[in-house]
Tab-separated table of C-alpha atoms and ligand atoms in Angstrom:
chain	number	residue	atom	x	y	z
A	1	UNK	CA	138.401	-50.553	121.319
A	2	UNK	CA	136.077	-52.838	119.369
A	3	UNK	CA	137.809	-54.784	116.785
A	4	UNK	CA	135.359	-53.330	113.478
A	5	UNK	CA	134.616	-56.976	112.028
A	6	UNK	CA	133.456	-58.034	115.482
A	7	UNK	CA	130.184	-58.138	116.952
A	8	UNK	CA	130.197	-58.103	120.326
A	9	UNK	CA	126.713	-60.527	121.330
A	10	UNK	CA	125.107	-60.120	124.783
A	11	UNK	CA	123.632	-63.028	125.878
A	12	UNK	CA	121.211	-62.924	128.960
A	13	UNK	CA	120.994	-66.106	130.675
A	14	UNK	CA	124.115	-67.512	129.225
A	15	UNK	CA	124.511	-69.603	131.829
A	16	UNK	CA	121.794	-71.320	131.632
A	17	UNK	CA	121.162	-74.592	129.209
A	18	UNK	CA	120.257	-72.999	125.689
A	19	UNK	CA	122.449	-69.660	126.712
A	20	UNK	CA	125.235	-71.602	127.249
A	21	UNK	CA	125.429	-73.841	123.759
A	22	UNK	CA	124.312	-70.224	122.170
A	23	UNK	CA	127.906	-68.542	123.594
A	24	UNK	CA	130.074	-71.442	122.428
A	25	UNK	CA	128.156	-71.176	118.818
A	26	UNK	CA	128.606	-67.214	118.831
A	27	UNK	CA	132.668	-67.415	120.250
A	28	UNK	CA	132.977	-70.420	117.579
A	29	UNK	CA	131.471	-68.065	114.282
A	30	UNK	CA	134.462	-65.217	115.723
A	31	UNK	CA	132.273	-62.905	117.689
A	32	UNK	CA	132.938	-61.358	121.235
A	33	UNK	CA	130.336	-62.519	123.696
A	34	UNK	CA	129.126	-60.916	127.192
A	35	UNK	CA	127.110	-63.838	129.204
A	36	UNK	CA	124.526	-62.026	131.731
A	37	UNK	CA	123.260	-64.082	134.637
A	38	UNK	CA	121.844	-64.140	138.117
A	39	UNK	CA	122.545	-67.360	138.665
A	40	UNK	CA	119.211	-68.908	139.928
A	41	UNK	CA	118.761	-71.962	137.404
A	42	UNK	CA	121.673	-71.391	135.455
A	43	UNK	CA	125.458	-72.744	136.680
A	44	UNK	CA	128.723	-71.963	135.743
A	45	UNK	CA	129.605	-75.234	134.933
A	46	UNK	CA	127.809	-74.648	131.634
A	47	UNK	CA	130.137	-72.080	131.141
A	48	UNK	CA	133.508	-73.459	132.854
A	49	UNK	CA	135.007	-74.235	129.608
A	50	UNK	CA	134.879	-70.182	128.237
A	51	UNK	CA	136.331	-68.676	131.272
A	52	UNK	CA	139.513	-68.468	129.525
A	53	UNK	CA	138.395	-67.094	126.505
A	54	UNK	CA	139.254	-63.815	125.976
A	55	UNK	CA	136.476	-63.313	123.523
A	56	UNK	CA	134.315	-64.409	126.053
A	57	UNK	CA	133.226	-62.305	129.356
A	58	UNK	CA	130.423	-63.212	132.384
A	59	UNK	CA	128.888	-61.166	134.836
A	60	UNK	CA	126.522	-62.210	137.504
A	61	UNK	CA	123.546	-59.425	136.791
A	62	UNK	CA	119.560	-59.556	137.362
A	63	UNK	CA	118.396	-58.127	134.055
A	64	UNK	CA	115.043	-56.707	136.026
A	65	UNK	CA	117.843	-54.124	137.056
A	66	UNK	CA	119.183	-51.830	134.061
A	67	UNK	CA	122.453	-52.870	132.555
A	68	UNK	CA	124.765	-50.410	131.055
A	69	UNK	CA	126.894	-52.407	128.664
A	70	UNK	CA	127.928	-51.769	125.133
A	71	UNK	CA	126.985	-54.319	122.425
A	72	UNK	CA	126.067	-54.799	118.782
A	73	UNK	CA	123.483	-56.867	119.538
A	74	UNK	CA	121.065	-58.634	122.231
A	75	UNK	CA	120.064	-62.275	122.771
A	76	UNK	CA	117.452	-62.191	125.919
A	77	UNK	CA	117.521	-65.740	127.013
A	78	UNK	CA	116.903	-64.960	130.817
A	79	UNK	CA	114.199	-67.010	132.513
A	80	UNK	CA	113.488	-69.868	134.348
A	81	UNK	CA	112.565	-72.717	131.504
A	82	UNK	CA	110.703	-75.586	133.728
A	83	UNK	CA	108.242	-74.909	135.823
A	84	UNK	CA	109.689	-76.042	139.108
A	85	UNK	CA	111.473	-73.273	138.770
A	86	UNK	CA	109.406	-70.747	137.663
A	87	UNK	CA	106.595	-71.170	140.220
A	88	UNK	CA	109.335	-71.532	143.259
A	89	UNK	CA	108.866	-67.170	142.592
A	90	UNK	CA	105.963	-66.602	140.408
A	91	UNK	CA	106.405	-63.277	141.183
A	92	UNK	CA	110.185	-62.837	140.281
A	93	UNK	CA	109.079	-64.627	136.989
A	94	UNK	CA	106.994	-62.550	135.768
A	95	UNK	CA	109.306	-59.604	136.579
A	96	UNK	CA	112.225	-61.595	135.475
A	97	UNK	CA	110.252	-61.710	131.896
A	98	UNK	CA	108.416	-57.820	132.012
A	99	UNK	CA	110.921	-55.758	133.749
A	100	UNK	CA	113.828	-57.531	132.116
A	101	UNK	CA	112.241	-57.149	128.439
A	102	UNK	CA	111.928	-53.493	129.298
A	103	UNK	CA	115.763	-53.442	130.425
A	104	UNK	CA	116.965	-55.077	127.269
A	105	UNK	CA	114.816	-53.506	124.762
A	106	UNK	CA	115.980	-49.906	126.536
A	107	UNK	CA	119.436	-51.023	126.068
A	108	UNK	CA	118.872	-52.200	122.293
A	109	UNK	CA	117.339	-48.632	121.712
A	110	UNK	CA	120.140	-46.731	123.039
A	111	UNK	CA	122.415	-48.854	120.909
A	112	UNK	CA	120.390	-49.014	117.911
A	113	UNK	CA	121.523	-52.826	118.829
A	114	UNK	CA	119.381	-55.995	117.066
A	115	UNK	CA	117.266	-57.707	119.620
A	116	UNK	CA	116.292	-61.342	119.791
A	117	UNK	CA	113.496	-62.658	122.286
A	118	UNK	CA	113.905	-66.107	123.578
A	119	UNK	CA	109.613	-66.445	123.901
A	120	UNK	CA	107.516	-69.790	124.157
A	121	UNK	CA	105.416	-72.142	123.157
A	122	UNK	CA	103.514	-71.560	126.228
A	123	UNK	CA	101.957	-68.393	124.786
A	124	UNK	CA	99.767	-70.678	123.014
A	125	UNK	CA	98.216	-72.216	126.616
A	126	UNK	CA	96.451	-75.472	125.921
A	127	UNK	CA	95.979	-74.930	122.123
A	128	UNK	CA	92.710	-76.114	120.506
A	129	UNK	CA	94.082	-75.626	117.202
A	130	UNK	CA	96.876	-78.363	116.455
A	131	UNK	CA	99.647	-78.128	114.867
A	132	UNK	CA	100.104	-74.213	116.009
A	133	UNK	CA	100.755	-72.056	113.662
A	134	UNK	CA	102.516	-68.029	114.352
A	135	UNK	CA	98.985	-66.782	113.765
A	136	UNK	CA	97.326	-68.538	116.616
A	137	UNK	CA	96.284	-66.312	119.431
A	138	UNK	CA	96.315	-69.357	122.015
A	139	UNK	CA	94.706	-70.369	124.918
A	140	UNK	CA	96.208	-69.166	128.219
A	141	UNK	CA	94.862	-69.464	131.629
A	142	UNK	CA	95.401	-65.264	133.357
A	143	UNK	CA	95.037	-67.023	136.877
A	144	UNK	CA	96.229	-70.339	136.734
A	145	UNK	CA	99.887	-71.257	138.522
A	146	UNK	CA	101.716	-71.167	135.079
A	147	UNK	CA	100.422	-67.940	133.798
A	148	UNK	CA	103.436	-66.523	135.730
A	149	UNK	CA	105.148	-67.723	132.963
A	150	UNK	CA	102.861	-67.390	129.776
A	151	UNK	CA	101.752	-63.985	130.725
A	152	UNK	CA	105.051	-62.992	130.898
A	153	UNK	CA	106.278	-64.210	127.650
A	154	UNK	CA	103.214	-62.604	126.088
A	155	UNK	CA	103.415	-59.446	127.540
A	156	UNK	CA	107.405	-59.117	126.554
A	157	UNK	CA	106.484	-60.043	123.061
A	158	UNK	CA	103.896	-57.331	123.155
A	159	UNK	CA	106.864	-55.156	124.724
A	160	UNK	CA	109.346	-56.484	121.442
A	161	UNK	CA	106.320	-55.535	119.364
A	162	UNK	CA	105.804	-51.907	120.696
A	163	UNK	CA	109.303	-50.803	120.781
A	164	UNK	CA	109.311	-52.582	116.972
A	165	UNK	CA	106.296	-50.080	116.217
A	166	UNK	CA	106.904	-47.430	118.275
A	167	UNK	CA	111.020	-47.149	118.310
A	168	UNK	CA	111.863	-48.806	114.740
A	169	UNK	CA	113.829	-51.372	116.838
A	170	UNK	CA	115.132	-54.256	114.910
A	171	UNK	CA	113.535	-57.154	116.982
A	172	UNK	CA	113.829	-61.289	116.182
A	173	UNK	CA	110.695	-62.996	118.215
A	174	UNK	CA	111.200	-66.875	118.390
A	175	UNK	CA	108.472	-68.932	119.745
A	176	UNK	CA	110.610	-71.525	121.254
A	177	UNK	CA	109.263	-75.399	121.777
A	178	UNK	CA	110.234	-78.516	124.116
A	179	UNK	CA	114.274	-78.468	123.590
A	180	UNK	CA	116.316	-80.925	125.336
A	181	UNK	CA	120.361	-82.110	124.869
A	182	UNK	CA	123.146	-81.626	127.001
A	183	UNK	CA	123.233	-79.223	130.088
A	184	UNK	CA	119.519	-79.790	130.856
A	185	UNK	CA	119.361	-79.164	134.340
A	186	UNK	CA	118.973	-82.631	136.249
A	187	UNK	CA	115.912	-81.717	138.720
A	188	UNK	CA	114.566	-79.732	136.294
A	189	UNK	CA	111.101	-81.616	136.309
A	190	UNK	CA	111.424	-81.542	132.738
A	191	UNK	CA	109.911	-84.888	131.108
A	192	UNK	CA	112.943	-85.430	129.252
A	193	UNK	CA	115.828	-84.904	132.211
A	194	UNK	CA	112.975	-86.814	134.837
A	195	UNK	CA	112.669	-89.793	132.429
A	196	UNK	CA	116.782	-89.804	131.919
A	197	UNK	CA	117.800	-89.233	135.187
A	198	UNK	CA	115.297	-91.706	137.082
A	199	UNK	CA	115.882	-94.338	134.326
A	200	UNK	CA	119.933	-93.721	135.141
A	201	UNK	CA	119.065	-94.409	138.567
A	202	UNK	CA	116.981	-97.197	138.080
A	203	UNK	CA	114.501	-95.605	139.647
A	204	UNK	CA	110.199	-95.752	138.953
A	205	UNK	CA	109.534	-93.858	135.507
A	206	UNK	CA	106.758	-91.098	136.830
A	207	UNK	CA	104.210	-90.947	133.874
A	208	UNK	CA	101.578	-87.834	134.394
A	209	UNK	CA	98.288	-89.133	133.490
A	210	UNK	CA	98.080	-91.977	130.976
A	211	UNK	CA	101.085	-90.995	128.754
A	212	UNK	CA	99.085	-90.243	125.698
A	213	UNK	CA	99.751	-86.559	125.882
A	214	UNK	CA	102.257	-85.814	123.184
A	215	UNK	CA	104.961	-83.457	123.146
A	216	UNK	CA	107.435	-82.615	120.149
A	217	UNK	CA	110.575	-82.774	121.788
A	218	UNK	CA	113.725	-80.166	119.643
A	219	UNK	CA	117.551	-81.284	119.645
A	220	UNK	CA	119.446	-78.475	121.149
A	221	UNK	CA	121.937	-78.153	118.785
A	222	UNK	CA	119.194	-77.939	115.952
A	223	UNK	CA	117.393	-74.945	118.291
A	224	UNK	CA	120.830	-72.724	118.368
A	225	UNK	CA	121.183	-72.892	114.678
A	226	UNK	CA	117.442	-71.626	114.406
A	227	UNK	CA	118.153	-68.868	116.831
A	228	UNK	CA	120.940	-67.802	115.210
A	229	UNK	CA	119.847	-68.087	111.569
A	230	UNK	CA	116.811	-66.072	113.173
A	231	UNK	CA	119.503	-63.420	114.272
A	232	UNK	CA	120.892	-63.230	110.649
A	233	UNK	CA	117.616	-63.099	108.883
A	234	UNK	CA	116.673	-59.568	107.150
A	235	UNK	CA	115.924	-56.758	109.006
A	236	UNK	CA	112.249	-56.914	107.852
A	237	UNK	CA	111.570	-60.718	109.251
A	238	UNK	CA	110.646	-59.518	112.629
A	239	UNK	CA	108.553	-63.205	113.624
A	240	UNK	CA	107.536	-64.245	115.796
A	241	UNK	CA	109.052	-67.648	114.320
A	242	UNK	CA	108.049	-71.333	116.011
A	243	UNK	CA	111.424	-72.965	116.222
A	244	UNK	CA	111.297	-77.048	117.485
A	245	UNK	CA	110.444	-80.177	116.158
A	246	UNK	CA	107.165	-81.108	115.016
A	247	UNK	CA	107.851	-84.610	115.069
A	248	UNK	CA	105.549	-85.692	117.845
A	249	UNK	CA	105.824	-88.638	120.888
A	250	UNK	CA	103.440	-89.656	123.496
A	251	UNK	CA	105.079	-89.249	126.470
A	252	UNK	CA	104.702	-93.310	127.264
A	253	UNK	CA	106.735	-93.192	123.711
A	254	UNK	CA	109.367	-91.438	125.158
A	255	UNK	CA	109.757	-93.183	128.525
A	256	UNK	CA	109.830	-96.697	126.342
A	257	UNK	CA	112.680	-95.070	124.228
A	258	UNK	CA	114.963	-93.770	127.496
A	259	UNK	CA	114.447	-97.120	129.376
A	260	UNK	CA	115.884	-98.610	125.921
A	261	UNK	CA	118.779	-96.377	125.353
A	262	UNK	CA	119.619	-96.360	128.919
A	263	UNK	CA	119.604	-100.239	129.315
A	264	UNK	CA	117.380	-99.216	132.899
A	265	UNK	CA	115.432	-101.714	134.940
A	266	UNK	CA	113.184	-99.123	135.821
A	267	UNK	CA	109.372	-99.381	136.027
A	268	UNK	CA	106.512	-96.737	134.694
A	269	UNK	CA	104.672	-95.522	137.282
A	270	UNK	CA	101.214	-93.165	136.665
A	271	UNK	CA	100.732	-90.443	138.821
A	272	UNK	CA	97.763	-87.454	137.955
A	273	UNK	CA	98.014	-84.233	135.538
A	274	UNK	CA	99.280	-81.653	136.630
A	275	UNK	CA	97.072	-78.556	136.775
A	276	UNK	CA	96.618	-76.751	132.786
A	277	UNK	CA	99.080	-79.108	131.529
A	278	UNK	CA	98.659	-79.174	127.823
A	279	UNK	CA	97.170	-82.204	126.146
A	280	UNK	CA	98.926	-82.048	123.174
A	281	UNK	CA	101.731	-79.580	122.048
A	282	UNK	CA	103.231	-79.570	118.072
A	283	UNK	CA	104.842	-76.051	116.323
A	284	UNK	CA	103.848	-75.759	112.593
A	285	UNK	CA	107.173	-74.858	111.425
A	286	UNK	CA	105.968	-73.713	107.574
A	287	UNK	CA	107.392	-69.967	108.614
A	288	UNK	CA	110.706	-70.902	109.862
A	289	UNK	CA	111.640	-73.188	106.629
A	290	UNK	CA	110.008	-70.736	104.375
A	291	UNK	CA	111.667	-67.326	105.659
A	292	UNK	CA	115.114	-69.196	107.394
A	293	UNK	CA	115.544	-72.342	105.384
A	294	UNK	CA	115.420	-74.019	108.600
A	295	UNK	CA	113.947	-76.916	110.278
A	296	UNK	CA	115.192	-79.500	113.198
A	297	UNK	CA	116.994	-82.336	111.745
A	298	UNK	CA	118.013	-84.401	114.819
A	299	UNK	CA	115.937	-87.885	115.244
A	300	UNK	CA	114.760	-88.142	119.031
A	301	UNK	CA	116.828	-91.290	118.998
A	302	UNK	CA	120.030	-89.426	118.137
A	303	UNK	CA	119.669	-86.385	120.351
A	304	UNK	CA	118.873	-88.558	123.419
A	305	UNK	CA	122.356	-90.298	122.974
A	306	UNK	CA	124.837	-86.975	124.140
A	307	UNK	CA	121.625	-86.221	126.321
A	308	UNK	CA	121.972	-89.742	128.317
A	309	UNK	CA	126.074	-89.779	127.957
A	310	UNK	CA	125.800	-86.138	129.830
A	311	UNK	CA	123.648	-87.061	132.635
A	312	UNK	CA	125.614	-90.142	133.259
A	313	UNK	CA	128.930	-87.977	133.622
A	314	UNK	CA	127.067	-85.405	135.734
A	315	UNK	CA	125.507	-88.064	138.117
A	316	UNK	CA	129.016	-89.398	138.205
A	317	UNK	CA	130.795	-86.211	138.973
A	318	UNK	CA	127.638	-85.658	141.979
A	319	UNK	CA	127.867	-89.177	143.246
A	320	UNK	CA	131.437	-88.650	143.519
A	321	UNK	CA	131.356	-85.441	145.433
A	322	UNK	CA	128.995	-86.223	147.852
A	323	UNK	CA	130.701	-89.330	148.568
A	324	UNK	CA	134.041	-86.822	148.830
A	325	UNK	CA	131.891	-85.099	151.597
A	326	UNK	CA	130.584	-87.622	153.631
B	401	LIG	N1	114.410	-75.151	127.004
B	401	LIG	C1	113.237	-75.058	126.426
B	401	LIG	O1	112.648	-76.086	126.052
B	401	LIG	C2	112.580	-73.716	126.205
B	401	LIG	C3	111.331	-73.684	125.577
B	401	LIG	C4	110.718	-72.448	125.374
B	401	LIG	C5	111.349	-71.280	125.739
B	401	LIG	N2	112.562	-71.348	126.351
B	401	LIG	C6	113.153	-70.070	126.763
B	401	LIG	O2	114.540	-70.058	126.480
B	401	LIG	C7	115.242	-69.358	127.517
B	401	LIG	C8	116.336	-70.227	128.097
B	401	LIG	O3	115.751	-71.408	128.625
B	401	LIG	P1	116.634	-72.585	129.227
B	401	LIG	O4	115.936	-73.852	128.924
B	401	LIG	O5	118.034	-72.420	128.810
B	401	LIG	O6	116.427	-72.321	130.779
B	401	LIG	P2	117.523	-72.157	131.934
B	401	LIG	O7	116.760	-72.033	133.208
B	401	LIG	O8	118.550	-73.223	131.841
B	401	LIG	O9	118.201	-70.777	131.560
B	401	LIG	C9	117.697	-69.532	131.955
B	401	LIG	C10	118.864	-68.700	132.446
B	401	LIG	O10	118.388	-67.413	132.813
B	401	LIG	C11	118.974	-67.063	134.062
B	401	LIG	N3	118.086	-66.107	134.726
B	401	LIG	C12	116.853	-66.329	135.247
B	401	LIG	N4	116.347	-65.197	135.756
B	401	LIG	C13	117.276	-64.228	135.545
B	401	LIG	C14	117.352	-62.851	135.848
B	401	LIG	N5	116.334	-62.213	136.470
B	401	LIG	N6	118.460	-62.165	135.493
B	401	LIG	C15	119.497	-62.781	134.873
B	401	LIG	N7	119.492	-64.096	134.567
B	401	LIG	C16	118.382	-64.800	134.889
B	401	LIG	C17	119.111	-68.367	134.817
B	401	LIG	O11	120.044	-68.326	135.878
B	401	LIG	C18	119.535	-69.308	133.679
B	401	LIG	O12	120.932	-69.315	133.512
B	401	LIG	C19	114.194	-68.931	128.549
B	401	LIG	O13	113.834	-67.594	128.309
B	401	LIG	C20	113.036	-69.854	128.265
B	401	LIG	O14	111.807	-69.269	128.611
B	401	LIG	C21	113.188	-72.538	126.599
């Protein structure tokens, strides 16, 4: 029986890195949580620590099947984040973000549940209007090897925006940026897990093209609380909403920064772009501190602190077990 002060929170992708620090926020504000997964970026060592909570409950699911669950309401987290990952199955990516937004959003409808969509930055493509604002239409690439991705984020948002219409569904569309903090996964290909991880190492710092690019880089902690406030907002603030940090780096700024914090001997090394890799990436966040009195309030020099200290236990812990297996 449901307790009637609790909402029971479905999280898809929970196991992944912003799923994961978005089920310890939800079991620490009192709710029940259901973590969804497949498993294919996301690890239950995120998610270790919960197992014994009996608020919290996991099951290993691919939400491009239909899932019969009941819940109050619907985080839909599930994707693969980096690239690496999403182009190993460009394919299953695209489904992952299509058929599963059709899944979810058929579930919130038959539960008259609240429905959050983890979307992207990457639906604006390689913006030529800087900062991006929520009214920007964006600059995608159909063909290219990322549209996998950006398609698929656009079309679910088109998905959240037709069941919104068409259904009255109560829908939360976040247009998520750069995040980075704990949990990261470590061969991610992410700039800010590459630059810690090789700098841990002591190994060359690869730099993609001459490092002027910029990126705005979010604290993860910071992200959660947007999602969340997001989640809490009224029913008629529907976004989508550009959650990160507009605080901008070159990436040669950040590679200086982890060498520093990190104490590493390692070089920078400059290899080409890859293909449609944005020149420049910054969210206007005007929207998200007007409508959720929100903005990100973690310096890059703080957030990369717990970011470092994590990948140091975790190449620790990996050093340690393959040395246990030898
Ligand atoms: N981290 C960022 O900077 C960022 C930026 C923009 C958007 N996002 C979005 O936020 C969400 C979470 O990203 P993340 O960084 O935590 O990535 P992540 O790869 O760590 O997490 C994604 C999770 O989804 C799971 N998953 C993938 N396909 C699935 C499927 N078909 N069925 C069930 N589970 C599936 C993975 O196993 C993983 O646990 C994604 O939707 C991503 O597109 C993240």
């Amino acid at each position: 029986m449901k307790d009637s002060l609790t909402t029971r929170v479905l999280v898809t992708g929970g196991a992944g890195f912003l799923g994961s620090h978005l089920c310890d926020t939800l079991l620490a504000a009192g709710h029940d949580v259901l973590c969804v997964d497949n498993f294919y970026t996301g690890t239950k060592r995120n998610i270790a620590h919960l197992l014994g909570n009996p608020r919290f409950e996991l099951s290993r699911h691919d939400v491009t099947f239909p899932l019969y669950v009941e819940v109050d309401e619907i985080f839909n987290l599930a994707c693969p984040a980096s690239p690496i990952h999403y182009q190993n199955d460009p394919v299953q990516t695209t489904k992952t973000s299509v058929h599963g937004a059709i899944n979810m959003l058929g579930l919130a409808k038959r539960l008259k549940a609240k429905i959050f969509q983890a979307s992207t930055s990457e639906v604006y493509g390689d913006p030529d209007v800087h900062p991006q604002p929520e009214s920007y239409w964006g600059n995608v690439n159909p063909i290219g090897v990322r549209s996998c991705y950006d398609e698929g984020k656009r079309c679910a948002e088109t998905l959240f925006f037709d069941y919104h219409r068409q259904h009255r569904l109560r829908i939360k569309v976040a247009r998520i940026f750069n995040t980075y903090g704990p949990r990261m996964h470590p061969n991610d290909g992410r700039v800010v897990s590459n630059f810690i991880v090789q700098a841990l190492n002591n190994e060359p710092i690869t730099l993609y093209g001459d490092g002027s690019q910029t990126r705005s880089f979010c604290y993860v902690a910071d992200l959660i609380d947007g999602c969340v406030r997001l989640m809490r907002s009224p029913d008629g603030f529907t976004g989508p909403v550009n959650l990160g940090n507009p605080v901008e780096f070159t990436i040669a700024e950040l590679a200086e920064l982890v060498i520093e914090l990190t104490g590493s001997r390692s070089q920078i090394v400059k290899k080409p772009l890859p293909a449609d890799d944005p020149q420049q990436r910054k969210p206007s966040t005007e929207l998200a501190e007007k409508e959720l009195g929100w903005r990100a309030a973690t310096p890059l020099r703080e957030g990369l602190k717990p970011t470092i200290a994590y990948f140091e236990a975790l190449l620790t812990e990996l050093g340690a077990a393959a040395s246990r297996n030898k």
